[in-house]
Coordinates of C-alpha atoms in Angstrom, one line a residue:
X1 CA 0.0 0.0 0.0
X2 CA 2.5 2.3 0.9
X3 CA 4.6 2.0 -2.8
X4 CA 1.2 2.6 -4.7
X5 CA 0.6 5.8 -2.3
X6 CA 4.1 7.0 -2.9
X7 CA 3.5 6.3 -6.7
X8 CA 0.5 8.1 -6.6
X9 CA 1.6 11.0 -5.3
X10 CA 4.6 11.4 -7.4
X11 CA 2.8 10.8 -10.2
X12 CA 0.1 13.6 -9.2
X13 CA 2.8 15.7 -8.5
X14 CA 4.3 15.9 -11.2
X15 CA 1.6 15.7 -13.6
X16 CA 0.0 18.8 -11.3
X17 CA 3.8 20.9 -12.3
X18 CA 3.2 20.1 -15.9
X19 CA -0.1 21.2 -16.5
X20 CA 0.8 24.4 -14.5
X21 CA 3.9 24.7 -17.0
X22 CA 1.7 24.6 -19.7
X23 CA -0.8 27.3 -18.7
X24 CA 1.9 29.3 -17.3
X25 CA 5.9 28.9 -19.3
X26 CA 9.0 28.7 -17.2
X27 CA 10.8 32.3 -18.7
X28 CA 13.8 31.2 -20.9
X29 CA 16.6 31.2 -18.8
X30 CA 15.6 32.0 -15.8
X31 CA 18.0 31.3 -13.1
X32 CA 17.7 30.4 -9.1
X33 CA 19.2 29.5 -6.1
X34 CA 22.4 31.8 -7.2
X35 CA 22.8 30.0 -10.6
X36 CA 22.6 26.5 -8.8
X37 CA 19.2 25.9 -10.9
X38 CA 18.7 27.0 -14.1
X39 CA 15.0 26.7 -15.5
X40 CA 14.2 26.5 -19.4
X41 CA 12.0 24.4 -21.6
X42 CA 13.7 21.5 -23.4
X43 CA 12.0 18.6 -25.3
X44 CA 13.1 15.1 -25.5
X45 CA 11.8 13.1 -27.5
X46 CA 14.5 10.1 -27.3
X47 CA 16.0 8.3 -24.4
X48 CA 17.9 9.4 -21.0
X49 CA 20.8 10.8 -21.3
X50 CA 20.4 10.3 -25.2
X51 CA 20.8 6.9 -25.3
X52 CA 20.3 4.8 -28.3
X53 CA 17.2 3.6 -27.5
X54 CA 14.6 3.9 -30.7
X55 CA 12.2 6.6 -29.9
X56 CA 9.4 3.7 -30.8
X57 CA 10.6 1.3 -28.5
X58 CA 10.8 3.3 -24.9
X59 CA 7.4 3.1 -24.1
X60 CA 7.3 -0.7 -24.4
X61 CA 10.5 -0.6 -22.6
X62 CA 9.4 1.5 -19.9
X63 CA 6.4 -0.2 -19.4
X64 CA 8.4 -3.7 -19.3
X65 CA 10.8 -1.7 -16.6
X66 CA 8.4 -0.2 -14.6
X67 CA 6.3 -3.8 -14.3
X68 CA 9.5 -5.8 -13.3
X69 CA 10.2 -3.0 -10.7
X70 CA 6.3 -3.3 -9.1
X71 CA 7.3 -7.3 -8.6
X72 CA 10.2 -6.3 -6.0
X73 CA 8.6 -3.7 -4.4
X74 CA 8.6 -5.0 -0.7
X75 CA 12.4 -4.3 -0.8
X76 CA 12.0 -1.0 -0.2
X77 CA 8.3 0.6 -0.6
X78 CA 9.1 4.5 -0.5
X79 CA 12.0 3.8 -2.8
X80 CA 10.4 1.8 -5.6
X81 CA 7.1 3.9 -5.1
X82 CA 9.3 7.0 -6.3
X83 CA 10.4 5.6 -9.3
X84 CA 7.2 4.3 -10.1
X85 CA 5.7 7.5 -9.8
X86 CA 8.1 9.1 -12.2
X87 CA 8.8 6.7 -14.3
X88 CA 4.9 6.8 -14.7
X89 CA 5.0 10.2 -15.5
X90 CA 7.6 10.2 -18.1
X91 CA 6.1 7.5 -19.9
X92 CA 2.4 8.9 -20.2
X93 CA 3.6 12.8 -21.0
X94 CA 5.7 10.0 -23.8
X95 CA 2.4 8.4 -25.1
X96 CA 0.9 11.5 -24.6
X97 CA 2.9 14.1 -25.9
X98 CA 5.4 11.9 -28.5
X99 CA 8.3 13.6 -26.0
X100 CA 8.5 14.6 -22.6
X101 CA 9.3 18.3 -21.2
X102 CA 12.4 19.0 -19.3
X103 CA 13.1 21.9 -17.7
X104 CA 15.9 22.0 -14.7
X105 CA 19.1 22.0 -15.3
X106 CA 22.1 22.2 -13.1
X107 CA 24.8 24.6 -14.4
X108 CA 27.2 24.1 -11.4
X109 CA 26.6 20.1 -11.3
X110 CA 29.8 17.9 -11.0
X111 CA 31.5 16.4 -14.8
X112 CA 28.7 15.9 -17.8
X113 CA 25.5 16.8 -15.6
X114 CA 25.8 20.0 -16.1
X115 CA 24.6 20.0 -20.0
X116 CA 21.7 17.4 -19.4
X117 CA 18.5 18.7 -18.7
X118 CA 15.6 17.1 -16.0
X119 CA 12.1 17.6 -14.7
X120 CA 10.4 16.2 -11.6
X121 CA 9.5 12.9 -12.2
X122 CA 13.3 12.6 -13.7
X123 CA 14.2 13.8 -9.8
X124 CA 11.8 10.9 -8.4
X125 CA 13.5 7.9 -10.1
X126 CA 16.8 9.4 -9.2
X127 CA 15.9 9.9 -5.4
X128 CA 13.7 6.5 -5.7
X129 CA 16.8 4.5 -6.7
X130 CA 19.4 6.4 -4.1
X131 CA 16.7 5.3 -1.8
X132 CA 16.7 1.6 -2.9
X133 CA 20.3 1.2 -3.5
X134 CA 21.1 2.8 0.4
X135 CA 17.9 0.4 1.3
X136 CA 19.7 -2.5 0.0
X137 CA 23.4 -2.0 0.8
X138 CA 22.2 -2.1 4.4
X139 CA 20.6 -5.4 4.4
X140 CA 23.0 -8.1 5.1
X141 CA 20.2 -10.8 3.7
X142 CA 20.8 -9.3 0.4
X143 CA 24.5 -9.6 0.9
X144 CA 25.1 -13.4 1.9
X145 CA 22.7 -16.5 1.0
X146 CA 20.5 -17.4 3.9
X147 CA 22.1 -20.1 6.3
X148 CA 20.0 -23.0 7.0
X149 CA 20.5 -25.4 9.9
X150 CA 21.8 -22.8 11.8

């Protein structure tokens, strides 16, 4: 219950940013957070991080991705609920839209992530899988095969 909740309200978060970019556009260029954050509109309309993925195929692939994820979801609930949520949302503004709308970039980020661009839902899978790989690094069970006899 608690991974479809957390899907749920990623998903409805970031859909509800979305529509509120498209009533209302992000000014081109505009800058935060002392040039931490830069916000502008970009369009993808291929895979993350441009890999060479066919632009026909993600959906199929995401959907395959985000189904396998919803199997191990007792591993860590919040974790996988995030990624669900904005994996979700990438792949319905995808069927949606043919592309999905990026708009936060991170001029001052460490090596090449300072040229890629990200929305929210891009932000949920990233904290959903620091969340599941910090989950699972601290559980010896998924370190060592159970011992039986013991």
């Amino acid at each position: 219950m608690k991974t479809a909740f957390t899907a749920l309200a990623a998903f409805s978060g970031c859909a509800a940013l979305r529509r509120r970019l498209d009533r209302r556009p992000i000014p081109s260029g505009g800058e935060c957070l002392g040039g931490r954050v830069r916000l502008k509109v970009f369009w993808n309309q291929g895979a993350a991080f441009g890999l060479p993925i066919p632009a026909e195929a993600l959906p199929l692939a995401s959907a395959a991705a985000l189904g396998l994820l919803w199997a191990r979801r007792r591993r860590c609930p919040l974790g996988t609920g995030l990624i669900l949520g904005g994996g979700l949302s990438n792949l319905f503004e995808r069927v949606s839209d043919g592309r999905v709308c990026d708009y936060l970039q991170f001029p001052r980020a460490p090596g090449p992530l300072n040229r890629y661009a990200f929305n929210l839902a891009d932000l949920c899978v990233f904290a959903g899988g620091a969340l599941c790989l910090l989950r699972g690094g601290g559980d010896s069970r998924l370190a060592s095969p159970p011992r039986r006899g013991v």
